PDB file of C-alpha atoms in Angstrom:
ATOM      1  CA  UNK A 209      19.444  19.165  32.043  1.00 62.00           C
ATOM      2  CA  UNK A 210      18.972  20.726  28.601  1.00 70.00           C
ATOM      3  CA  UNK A 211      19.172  18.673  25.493  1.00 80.00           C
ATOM      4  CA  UNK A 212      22.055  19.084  23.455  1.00 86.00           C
ATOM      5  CA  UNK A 213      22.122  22.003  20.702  1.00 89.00           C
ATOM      6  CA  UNK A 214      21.922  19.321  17.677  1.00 88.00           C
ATOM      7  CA  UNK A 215      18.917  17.431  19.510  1.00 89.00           C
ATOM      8  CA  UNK A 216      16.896  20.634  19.808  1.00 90.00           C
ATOM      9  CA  UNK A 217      17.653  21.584  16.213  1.00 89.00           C
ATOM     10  CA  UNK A 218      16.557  17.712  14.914  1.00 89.00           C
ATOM     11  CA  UNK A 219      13.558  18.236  17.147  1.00 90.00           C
ATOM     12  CA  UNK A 220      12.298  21.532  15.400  1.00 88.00           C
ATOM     13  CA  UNK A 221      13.036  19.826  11.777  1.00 87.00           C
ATOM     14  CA  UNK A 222      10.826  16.985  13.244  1.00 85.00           C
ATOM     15  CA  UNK A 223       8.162  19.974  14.055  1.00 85.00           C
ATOM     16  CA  UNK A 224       8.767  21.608  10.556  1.00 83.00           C
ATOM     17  CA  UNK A 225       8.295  18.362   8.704  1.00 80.00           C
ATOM     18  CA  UNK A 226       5.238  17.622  10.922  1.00 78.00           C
ATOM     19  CA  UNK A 227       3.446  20.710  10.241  1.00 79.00           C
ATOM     20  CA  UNK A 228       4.025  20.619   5.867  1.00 77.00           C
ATOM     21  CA  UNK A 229       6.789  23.521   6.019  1.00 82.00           C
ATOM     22  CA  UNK A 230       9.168  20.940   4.944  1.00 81.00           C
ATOM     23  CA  UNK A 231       7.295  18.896   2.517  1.00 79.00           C
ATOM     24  CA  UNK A 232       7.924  15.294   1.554  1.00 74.00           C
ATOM     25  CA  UNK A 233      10.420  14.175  -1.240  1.00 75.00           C
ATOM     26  CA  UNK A 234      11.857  17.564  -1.073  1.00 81.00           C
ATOM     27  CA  UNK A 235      15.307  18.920  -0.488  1.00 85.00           C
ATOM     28  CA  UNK A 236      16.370  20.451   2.535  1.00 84.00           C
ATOM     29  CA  UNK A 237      18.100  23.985   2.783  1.00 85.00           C
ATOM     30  CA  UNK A 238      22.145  23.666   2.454  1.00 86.00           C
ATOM     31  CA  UNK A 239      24.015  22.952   6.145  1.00 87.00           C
ATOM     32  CA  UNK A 240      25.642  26.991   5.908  1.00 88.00           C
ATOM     33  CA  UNK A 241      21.794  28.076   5.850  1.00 89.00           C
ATOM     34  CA  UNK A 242      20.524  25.790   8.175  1.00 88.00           C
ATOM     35  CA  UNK A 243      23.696  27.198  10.597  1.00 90.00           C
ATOM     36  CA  UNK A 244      22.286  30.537   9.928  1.00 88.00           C
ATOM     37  CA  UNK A 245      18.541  29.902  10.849  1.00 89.00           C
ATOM     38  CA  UNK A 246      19.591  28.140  14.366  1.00 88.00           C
ATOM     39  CA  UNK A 247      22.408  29.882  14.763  1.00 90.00           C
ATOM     40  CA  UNK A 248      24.596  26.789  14.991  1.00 89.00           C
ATOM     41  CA  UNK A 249      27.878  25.436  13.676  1.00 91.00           C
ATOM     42  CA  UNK A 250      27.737  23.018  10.574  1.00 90.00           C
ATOM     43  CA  UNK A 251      28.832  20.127  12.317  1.00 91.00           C
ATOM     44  CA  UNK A 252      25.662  20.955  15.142  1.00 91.00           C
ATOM     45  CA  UNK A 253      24.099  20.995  12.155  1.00 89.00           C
ATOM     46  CA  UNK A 254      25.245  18.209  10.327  1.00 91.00           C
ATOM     47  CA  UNK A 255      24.626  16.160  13.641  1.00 91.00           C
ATOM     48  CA  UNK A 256      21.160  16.750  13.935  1.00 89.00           C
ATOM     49  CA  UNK A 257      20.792  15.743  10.323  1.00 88.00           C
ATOM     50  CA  UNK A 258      22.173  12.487  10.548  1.00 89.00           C
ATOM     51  CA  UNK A 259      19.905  11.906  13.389  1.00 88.00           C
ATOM     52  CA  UNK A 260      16.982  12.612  11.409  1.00 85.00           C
ATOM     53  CA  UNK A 261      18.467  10.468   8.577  1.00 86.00           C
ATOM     54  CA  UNK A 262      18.729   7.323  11.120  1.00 83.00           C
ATOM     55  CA  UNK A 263      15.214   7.605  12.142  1.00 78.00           C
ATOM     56  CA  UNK A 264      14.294   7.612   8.786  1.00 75.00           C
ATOM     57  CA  UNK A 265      12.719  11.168   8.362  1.00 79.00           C
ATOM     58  CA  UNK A 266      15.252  12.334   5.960  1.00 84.00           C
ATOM     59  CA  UNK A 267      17.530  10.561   3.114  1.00 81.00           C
ATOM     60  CA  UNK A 268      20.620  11.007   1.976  1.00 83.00           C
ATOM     61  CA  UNK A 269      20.982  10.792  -2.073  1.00 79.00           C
ATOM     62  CA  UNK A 270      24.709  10.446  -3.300  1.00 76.00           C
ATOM     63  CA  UNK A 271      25.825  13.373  -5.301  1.00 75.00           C
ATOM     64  CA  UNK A 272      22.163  15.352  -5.158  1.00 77.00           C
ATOM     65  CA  UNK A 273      21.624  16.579  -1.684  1.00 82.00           C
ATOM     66  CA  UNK A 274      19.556  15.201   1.461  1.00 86.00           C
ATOM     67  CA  UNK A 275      15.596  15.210   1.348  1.00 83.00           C
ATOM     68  CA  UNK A 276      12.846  14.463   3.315  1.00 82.00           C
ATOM     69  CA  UNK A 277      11.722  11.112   3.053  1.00 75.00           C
ATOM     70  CA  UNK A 278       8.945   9.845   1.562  1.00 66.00           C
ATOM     71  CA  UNK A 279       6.746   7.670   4.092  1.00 58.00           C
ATOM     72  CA  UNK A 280       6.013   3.932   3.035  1.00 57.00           C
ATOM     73  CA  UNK A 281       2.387   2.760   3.693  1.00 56.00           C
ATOM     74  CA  UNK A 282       3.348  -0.038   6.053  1.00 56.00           C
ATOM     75  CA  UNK A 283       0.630  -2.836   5.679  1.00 52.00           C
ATOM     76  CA  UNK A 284       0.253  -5.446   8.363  1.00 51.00           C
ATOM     77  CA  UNK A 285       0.232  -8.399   6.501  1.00 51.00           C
ATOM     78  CA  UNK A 286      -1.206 -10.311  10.092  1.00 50.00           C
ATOM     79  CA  UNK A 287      -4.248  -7.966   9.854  1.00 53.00           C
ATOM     80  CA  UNK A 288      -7.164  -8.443   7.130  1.00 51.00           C
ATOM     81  CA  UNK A 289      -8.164  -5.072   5.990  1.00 60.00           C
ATOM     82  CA  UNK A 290      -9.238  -3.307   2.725  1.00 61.00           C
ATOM     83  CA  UNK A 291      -7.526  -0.940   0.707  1.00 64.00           C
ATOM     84  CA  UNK A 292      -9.858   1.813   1.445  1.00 62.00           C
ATOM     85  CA  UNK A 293     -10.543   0.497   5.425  1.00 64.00           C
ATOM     86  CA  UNK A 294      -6.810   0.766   5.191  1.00 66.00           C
ATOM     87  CA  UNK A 295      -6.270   4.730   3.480  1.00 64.00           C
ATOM     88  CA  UNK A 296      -9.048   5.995   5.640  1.00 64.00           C
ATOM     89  CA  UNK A 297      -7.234   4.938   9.000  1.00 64.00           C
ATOM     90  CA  UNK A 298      -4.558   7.180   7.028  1.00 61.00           C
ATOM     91  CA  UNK A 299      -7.106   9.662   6.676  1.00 66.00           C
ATOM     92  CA  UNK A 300      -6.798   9.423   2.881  1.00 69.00           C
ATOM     93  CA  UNK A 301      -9.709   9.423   0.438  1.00 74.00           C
ATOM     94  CA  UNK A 302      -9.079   6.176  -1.948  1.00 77.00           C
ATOM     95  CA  UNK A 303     -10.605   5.882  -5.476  1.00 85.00           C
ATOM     96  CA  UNK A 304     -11.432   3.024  -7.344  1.00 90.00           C
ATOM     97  CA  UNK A 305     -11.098   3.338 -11.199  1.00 93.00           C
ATOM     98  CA  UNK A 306     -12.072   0.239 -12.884  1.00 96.00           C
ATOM     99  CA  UNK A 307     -10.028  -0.641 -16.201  1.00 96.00           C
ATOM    100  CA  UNK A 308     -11.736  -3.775 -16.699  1.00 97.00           C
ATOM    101  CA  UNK A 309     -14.991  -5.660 -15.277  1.00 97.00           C
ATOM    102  CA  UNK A 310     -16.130  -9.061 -17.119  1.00 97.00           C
ATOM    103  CA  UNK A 311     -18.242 -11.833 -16.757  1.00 97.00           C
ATOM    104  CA  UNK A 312     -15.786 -14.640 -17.682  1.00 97.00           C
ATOM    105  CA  UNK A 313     -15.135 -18.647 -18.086  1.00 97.00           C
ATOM    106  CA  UNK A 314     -12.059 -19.463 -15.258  1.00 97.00           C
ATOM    107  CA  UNK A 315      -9.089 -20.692 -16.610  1.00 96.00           C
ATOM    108  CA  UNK A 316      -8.537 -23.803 -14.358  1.00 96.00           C
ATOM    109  CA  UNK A 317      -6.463 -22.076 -11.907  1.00 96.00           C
ATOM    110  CA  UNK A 318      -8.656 -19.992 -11.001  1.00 97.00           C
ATOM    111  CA  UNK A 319     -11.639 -22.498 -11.500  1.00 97.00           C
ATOM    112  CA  UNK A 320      -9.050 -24.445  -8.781  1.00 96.00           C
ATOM    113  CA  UNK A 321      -8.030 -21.569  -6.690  1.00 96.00           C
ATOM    114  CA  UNK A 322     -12.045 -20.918  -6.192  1.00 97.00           C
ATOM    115  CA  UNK A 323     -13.438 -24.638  -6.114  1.00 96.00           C
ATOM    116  CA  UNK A 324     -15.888 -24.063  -8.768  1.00 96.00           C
ATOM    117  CA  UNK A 325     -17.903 -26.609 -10.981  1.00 94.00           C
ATOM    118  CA  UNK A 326     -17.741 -26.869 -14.284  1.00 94.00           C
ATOM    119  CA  UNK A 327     -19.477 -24.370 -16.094  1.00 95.00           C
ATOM    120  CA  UNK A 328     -19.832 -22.228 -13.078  1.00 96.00           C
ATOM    121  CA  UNK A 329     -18.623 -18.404 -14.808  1.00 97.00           C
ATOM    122  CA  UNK A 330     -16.571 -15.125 -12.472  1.00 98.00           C
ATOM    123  CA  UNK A 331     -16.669 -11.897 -12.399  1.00 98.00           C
ATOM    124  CA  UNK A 332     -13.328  -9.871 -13.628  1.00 98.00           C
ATOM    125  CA  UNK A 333     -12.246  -7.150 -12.122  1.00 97.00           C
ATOM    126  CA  UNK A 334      -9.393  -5.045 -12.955  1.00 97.00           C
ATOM    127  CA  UNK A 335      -8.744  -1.801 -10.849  1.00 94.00           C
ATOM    128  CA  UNK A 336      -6.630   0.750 -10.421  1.00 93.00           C
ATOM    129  CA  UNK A 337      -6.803   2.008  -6.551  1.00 86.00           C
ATOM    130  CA  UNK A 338      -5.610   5.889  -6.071  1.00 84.00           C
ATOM    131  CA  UNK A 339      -5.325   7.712  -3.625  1.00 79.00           C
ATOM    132  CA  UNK A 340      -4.781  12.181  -4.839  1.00 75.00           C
ATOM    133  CA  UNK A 341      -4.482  10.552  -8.599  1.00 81.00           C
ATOM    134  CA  UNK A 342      -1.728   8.597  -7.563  1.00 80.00           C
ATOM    135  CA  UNK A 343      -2.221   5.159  -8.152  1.00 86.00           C
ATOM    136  CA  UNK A 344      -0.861   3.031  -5.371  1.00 83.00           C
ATOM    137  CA  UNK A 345      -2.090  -0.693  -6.030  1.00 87.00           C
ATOM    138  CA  UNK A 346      -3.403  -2.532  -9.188  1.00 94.00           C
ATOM    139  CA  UNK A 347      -5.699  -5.461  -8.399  1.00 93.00           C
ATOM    140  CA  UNK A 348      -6.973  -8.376 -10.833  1.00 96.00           C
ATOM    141  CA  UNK A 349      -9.794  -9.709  -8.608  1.00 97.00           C
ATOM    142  CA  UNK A 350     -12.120 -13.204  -9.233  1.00 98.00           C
ATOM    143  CA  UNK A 351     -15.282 -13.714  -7.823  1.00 98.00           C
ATOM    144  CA  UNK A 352     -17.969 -16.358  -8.403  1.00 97.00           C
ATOM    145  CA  UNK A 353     -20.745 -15.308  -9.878  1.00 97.00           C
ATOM    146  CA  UNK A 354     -22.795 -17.951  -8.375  1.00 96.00           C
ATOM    147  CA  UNK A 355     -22.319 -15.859  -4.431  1.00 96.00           C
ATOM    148  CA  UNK A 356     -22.633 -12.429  -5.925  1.00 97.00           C
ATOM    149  CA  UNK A 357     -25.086 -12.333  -8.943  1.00 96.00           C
ATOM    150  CA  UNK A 358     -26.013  -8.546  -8.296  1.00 95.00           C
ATOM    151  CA  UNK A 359     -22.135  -7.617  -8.540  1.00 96.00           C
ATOM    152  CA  UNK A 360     -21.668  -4.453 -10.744  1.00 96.00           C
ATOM    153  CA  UNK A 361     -19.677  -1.844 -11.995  1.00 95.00           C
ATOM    154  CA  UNK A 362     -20.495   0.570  -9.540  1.00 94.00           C
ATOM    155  CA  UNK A 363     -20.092  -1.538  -6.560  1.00 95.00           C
ATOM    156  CA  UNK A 364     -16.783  -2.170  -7.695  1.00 94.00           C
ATOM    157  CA  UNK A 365     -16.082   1.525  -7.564  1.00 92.00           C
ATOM    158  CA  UNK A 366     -16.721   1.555  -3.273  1.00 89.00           C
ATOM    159  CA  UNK A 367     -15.136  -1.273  -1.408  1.00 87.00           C
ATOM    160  CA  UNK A 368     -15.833  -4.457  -2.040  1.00 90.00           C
ATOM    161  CA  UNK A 369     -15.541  -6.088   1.577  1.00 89.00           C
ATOM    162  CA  UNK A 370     -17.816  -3.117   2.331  1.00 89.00           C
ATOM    163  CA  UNK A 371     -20.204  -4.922  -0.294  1.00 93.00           C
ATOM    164  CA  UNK A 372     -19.903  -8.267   0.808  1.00 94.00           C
ATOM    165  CA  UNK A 373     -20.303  -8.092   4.798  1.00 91.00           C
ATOM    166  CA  UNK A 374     -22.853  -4.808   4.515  1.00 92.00           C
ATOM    167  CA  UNK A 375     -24.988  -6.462   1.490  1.00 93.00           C
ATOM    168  CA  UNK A 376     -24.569  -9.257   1.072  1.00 93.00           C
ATOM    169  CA  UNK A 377     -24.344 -10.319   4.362  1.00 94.00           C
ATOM    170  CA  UNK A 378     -21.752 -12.337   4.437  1.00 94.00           C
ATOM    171  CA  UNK A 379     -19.113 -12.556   7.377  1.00 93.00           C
ATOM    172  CA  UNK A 380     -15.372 -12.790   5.864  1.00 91.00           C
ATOM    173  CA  UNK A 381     -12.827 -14.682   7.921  1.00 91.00           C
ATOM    174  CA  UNK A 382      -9.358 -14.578   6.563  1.00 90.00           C
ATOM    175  CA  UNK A 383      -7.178 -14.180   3.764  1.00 88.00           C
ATOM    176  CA  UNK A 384      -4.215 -16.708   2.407  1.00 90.00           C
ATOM    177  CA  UNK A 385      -1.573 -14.399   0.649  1.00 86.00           C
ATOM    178  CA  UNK A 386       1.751 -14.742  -0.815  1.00 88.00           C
ATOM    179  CA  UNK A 387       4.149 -12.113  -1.239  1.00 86.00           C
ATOM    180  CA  UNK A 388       6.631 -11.922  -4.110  1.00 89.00           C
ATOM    181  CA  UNK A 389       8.979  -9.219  -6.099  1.00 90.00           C
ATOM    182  CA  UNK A 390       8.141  -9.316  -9.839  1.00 92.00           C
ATOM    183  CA  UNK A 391       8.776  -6.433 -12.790  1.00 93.00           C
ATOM    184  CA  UNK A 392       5.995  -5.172 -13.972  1.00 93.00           C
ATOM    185  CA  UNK A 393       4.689  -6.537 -17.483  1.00 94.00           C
ATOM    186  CA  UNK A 394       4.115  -3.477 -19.887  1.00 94.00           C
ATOM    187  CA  UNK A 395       0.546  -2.981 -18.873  1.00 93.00           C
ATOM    188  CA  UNK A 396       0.582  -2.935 -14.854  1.00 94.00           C
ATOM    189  CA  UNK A 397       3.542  -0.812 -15.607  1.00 93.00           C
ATOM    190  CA  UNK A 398       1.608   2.054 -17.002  1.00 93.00           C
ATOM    191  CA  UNK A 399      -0.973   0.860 -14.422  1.00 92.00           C
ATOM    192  CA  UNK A 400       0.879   1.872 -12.018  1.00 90.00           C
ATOM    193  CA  UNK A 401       3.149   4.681 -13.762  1.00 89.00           C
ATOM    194  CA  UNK A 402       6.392   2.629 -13.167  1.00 87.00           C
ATOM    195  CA  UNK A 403       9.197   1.972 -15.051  1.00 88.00           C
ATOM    196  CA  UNK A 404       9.072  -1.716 -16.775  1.00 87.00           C
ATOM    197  CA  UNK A 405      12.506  -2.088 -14.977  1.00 89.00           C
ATOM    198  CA  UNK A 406      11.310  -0.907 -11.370  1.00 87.00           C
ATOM    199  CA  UNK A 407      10.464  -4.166  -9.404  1.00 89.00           C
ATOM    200  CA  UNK A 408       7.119  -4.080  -7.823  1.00 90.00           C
ATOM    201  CA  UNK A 409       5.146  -6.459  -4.917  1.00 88.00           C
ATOM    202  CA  UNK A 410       2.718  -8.921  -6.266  1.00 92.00           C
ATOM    203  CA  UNK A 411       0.320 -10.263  -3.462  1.00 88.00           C
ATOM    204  CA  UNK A 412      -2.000 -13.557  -4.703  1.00 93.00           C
ATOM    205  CA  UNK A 413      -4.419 -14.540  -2.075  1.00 91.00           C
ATOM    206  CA  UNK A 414      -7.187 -16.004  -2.237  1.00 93.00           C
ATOM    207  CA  UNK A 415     -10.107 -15.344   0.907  1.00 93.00           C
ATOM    208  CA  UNK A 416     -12.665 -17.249   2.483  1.00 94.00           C
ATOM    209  CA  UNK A 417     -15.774 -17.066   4.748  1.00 94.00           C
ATOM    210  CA  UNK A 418     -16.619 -18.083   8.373  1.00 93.00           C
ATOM    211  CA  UNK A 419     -18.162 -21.452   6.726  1.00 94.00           C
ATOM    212  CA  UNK A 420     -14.720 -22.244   4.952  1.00 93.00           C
ATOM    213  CA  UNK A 421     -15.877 -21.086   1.680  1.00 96.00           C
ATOM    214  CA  UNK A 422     -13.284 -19.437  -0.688  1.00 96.00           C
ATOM    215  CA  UNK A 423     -15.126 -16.131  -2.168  1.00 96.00           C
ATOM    216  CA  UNK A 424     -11.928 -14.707  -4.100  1.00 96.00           C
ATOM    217  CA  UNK A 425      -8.936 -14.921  -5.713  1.00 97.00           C
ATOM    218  CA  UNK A 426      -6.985 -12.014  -6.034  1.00 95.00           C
ATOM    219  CA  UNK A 427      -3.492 -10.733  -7.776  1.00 96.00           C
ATOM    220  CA  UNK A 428      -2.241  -7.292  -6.053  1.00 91.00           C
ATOM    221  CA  UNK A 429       0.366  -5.031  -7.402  1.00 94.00           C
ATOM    222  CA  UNK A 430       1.919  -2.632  -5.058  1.00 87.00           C
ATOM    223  CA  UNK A 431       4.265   0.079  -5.951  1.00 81.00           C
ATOM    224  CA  UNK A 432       7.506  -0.439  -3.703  1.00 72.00           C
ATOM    225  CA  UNK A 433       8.194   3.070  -3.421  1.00 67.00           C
ATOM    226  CA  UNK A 434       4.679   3.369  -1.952  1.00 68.00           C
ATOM    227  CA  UNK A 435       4.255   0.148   0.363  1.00 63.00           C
ATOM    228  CA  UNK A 436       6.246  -2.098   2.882  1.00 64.00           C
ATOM    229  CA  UNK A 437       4.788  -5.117   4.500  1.00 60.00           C
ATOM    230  CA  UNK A 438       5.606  -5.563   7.815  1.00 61.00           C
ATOM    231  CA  UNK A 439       4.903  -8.469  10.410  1.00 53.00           C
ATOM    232  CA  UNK A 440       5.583  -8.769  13.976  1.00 58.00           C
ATOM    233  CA  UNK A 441       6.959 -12.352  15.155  1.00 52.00           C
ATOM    234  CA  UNK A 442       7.120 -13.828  19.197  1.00 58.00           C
ATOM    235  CA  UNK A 443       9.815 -15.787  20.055  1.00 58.00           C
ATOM    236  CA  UNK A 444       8.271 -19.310  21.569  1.00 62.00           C
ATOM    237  CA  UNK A 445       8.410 -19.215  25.042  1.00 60.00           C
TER     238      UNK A 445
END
């Protein structure tokens, strides 16, 4: 038995979407044209749209029109994973621009957060991580400079789990995050080329080796028009 008319017509939108010829964040012809290209009512029409629009393909804005959706970068939170391990599974090229890299005295939360001695110094890092130009996260990154004394600039421009298993050897465990929404201060604002009034996802976590030994502590900033974190929970049994 043949699908009905409207399912057909969401199924070649899905096709059209899939292959670029409708692009993403743009708006989709009017329902008369659509009519006219499948040769279908407006309400056929107007059907297979709001099918689209409940799987989540297309969007609804009130008063401007209906548009394809822009596609989240869902992030397991359950899975450890870098930002550029994660945009290559996406088949995206990441960049790292670094806005800031210092050799620095902790302030004693992070001196806390890392379990350092007195005296002991970090590394700095402040980076902008794009993917096309676009920046997508802004990290603030501690490390000790005691475990990596050959840290540099341009390591800090690959991936630095890359860096720490491949190089220096080390194997990394897990990762202790928590999630919050914050506004942006001025800075990770234009960091991020938001709007000072456009809440964004701050991640802290700090990560640790096979041994138990906390490596870093790291602030995230995500764009929330770019990123959802998702998790998957089991019911006890």
């Amino acid at each position: 038995m043949a699908a009905p008319l409207y399912r057909r017509i969401a199924q070649q939108i899905k096709e059209d979407i899939s292959e670029g010829i409708w692009k993403e964040g743009e708006a989709i012809p009017t329902e008369l044209h659509l009519s006219e290209q499948y040769q279908a009512s407006r309400v056929t029409v107007r059907q297979a749209v709001k099918v689209l629009v409940e799987e989540g393909l297309l969007e609804r804005i009130q008063g401007s029109g209906t548009y394809v959706k822009e596609q989240k970068i869902e992030h397991n939170i359950f899975e450890l994973i870098s930002f550029t391990e994660e945009m290559r599974k996406l088949d995206k090229q990441p960049v790292n621009r670094i806005l800031d890299f210092q050799l620095i005295d902790p302030t004693d939360y992070i001196k806390r957060m890392l379990r350092l001695s007195d005296g002991e110094k970090v590394f700095f890092v402040r980076r902008q991580r794009l993917v096309d130009e676009i920046p997508y996260v802004l990290e603030e990154t501690y490390l000790p400079v005691t475990m990596f004394p050959n840290l540099s600039y341009s390591i800090m421009t690959g991936s630095k789990y890359d860096y720490i298993e491949k190089e220096v050897g080390k194997k990394i465990k897990e990762s202790f995050q928590e999630v919050i929404p914050v506004l942006p201060t001025p800075d990770i604002a234009e960091a991020l080329t938001v709007d000072d009034s456009t809440p964004i996802l701050k991640m802290q976590s700090y990560s640790i080796f096979i041994d138990g030994t906390v490596f870093e502590y790291s602030e995230n900033y995500f764009k929330s028009d770019e990123y959802k974190f998702t998790l998957r929970a089991k019911r006890l049994q």
